mmCIF file of C-alpha atoms in Angstrom:
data_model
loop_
_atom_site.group_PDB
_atom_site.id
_atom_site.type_symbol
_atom_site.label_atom_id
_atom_site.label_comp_id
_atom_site.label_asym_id
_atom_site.label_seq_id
_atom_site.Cartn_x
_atom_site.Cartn_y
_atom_site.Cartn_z
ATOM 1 C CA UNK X 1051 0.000 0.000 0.000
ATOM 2 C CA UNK X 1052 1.238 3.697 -1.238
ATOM 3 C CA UNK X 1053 1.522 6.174 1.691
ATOM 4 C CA UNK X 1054 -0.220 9.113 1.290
ATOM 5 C CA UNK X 1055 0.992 12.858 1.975
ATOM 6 C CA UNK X 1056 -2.077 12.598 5.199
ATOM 7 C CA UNK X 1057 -0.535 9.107 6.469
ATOM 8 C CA UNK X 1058 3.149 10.508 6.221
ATOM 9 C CA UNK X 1059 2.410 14.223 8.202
ATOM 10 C CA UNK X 1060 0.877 11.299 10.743
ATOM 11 C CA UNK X 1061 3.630 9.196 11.014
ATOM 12 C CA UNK X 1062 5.691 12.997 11.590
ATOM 13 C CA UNK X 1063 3.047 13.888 14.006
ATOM 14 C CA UNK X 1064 1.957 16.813 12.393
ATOM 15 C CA UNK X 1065 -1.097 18.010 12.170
ATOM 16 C CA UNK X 1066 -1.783 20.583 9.727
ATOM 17 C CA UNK X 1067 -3.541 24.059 11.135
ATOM 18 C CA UNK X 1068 -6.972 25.369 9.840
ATOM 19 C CA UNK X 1069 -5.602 27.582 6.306
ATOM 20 C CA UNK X 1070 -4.980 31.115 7.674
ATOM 21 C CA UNK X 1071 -7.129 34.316 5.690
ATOM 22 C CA UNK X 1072 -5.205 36.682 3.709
ATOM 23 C CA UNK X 1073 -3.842 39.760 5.726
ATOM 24 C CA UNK X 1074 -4.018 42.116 2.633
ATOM 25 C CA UNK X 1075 -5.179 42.573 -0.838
ATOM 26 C CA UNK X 1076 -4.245 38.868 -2.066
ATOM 27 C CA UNK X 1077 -5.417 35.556 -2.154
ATOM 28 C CA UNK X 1078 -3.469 32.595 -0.579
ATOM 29 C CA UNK X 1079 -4.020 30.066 -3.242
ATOM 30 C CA UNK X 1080 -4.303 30.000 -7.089
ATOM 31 C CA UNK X 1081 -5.814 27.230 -9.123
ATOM 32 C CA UNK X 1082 -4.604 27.747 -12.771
ATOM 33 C CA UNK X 1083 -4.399 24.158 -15.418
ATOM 34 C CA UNK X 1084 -3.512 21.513 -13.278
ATOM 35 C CA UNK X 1085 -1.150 24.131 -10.825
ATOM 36 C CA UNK X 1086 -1.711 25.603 -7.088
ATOM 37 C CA UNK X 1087 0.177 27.855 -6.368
ATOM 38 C CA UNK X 1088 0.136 28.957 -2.859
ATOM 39 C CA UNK X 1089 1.530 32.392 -1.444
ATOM 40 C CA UNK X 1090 4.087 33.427 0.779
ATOM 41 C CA UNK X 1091 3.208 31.450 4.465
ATOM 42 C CA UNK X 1092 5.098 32.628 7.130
ATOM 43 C CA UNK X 1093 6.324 30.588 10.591
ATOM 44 C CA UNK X 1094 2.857 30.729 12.575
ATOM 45 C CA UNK X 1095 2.122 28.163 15.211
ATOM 46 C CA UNK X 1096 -1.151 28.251 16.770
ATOM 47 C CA UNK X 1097 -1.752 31.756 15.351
ATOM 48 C CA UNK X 1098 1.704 33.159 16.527
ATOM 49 C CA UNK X 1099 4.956 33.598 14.845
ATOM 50 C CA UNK X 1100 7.278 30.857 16.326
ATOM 51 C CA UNK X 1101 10.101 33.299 16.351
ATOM 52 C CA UNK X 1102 11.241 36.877 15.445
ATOM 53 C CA UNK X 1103 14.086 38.431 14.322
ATOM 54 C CA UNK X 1104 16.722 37.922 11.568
ATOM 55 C CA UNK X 1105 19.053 34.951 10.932
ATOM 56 C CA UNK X 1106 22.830 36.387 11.422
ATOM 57 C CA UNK X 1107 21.788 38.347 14.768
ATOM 58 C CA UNK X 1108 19.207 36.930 16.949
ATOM 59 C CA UNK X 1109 17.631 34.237 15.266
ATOM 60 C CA UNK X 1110 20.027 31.110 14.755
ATOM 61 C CA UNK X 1111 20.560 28.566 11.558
ATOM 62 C CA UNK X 1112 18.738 26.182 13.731
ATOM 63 C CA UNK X 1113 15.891 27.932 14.498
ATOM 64 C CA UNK X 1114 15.578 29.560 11.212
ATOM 65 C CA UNK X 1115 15.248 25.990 10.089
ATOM 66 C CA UNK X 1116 12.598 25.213 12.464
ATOM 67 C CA UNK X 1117 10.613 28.297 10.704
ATOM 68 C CA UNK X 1118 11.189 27.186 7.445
ATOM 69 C CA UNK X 1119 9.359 23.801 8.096
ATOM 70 C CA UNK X 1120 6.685 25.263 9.947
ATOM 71 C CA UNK X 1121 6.188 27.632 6.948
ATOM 72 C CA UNK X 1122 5.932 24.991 4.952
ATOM 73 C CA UNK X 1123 3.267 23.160 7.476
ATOM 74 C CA UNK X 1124 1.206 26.371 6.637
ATOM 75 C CA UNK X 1125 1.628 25.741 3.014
ATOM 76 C CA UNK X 1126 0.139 22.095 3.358
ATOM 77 C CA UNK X 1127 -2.001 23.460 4.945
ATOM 78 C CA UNK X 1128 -3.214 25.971 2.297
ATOM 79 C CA UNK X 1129 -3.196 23.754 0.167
ATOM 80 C CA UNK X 1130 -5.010 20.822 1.284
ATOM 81 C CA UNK X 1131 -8.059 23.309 1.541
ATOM 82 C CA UNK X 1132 -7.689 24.484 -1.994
ATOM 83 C CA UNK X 1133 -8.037 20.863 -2.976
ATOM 84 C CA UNK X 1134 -10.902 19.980 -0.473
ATOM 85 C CA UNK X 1135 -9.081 18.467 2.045
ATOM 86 C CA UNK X 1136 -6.913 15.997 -0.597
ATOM 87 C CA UNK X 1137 -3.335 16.325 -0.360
ATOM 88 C CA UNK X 1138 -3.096 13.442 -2.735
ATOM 89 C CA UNK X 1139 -4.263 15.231 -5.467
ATOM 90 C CA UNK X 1140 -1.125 16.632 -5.845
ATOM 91 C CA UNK X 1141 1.312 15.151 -8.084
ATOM 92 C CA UNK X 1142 4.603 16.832 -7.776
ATOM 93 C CA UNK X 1143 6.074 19.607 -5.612
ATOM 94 C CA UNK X 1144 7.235 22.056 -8.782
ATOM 95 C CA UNK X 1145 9.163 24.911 -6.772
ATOM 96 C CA UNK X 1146 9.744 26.533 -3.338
ATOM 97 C CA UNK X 1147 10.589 29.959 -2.768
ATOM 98 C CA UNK X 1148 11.997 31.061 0.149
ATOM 99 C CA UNK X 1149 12.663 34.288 1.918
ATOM 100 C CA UNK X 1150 14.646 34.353 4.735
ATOM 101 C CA UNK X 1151 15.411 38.040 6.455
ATOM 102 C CA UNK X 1152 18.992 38.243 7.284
ATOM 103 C CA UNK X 1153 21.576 40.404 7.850
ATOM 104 C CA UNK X 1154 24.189 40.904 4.706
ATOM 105 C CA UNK X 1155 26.326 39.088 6.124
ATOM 106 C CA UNK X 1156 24.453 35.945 6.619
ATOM 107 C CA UNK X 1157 25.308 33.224 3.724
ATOM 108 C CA UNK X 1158 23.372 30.305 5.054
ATOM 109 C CA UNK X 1159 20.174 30.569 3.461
ATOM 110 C CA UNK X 1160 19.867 27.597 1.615
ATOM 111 C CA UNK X 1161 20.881 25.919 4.849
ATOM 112 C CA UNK X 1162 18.099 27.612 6.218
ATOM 113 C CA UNK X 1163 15.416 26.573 3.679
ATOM 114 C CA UNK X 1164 16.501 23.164 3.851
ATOM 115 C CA UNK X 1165 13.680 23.249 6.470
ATOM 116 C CA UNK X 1166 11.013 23.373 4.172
ATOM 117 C CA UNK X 1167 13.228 21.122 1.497
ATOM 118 C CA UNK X 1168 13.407 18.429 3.806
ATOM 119 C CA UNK X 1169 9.781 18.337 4.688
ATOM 120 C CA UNK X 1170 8.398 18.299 1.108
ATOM 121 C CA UNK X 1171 10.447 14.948 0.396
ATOM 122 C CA UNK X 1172 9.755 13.438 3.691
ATOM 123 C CA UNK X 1173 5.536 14.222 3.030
ATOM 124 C CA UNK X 1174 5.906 13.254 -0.681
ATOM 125 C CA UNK X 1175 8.532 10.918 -1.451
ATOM 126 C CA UNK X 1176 10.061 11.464 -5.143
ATOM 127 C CA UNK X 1177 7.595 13.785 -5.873
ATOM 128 C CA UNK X 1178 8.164 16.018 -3.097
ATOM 129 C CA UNK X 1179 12.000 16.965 -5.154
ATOM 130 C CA UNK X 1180 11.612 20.795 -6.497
ATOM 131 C CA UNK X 1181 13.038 23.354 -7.662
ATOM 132 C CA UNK X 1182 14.075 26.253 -5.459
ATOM 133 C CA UNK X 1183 15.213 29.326 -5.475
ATOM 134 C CA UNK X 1184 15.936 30.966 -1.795
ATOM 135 C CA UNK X 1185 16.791 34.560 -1.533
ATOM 136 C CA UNK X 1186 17.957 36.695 1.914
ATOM 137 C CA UNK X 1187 16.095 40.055 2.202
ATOM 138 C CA UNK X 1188 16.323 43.110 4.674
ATOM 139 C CA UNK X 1189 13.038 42.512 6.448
ATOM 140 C CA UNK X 1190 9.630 40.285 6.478
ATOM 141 C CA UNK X 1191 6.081 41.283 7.219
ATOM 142 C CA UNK X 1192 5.631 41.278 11.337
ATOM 143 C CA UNK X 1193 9.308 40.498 11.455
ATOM 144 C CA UNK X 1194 9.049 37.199 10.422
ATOM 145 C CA UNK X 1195 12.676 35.522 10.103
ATOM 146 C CA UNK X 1196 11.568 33.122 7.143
ATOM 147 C CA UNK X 1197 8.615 33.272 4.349
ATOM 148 C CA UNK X 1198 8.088 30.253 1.857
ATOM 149 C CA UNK X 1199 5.528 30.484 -1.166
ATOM 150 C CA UNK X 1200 5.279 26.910 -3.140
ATOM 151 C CA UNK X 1201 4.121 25.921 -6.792
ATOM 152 C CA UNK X 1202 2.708 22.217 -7.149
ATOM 153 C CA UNK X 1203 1.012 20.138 -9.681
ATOM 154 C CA UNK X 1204 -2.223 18.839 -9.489
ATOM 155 C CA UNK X 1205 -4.850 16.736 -10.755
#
């Protein structure tokens, strides 16, 4: 018997949060073809951002991995109710963006994103392997230390 993306978050004992509402003039998830593309999710946990700051002063490489995986836990989870609750239906993780506040001196951001990497092939296997492009900026909204948007294909 396949696993599915649902049985594999359960065997990581995650459970995915209700999809969090837009907090300006956006919308979290486009359904275009056979893509979803999901927007920017930041590191919330229960509602609140599991850290502050930016990586190269307060927040560390560990941590800022930590954030990257629970941003990506908020992408499932926007996700799964774009596709009524199905995480199945999609076929192949395409891309992962990630935005990870920093100071310029901080070179470890694809270290960093690896938190969200990581996660996508542990919840889908082969098809969780993407492409990525991971970029340090000079702030996030709320302070955020880590953003990640995601592109995946459907049926």
């Amino acid at each position: 018997m396949t696993a599915t993306p649902e049985s594999r978050l359960a065997d990581l004992e995650i459970t995915l949060p209700v999809a969090a509402a837009p907090v300006a003039n956006y919308v979290t998830t486009v359904r275009t073809g056979n893509q979803l593309i999901v927007s920017g999710q930041l590191p919330l946990v229960d509602g609140k951002l599991l850290i502050t700051g930016k990586l190269g002063d307060e927040v560390s490489v560990h941590a800022g991995v930590a954030c990257a995986r629970a941003c990506l836990i908020n992408v499932l989870a926007q996700a799964k109710a774009a596709l009524d609750g199905d995480l199945s239906r999609i076929t192949r993780v395409v891309r992962l963006g990630g935005f990870i506040a920093c100071t310029p001196e901080f070179t470890d951001q694809a270290t960093v994103m690896n938190g969200a990497s990581d996660l996508a092939v542990e919840v889908f296997g082969d098809a969780g392997r993407h492409a990525r492009s991971t970029i340090g900026v000079p702030s996030l909204p709320v302070n955020a230390p880590v953003e990640v948007e995601a592109l995946f294909e459907i049926v």
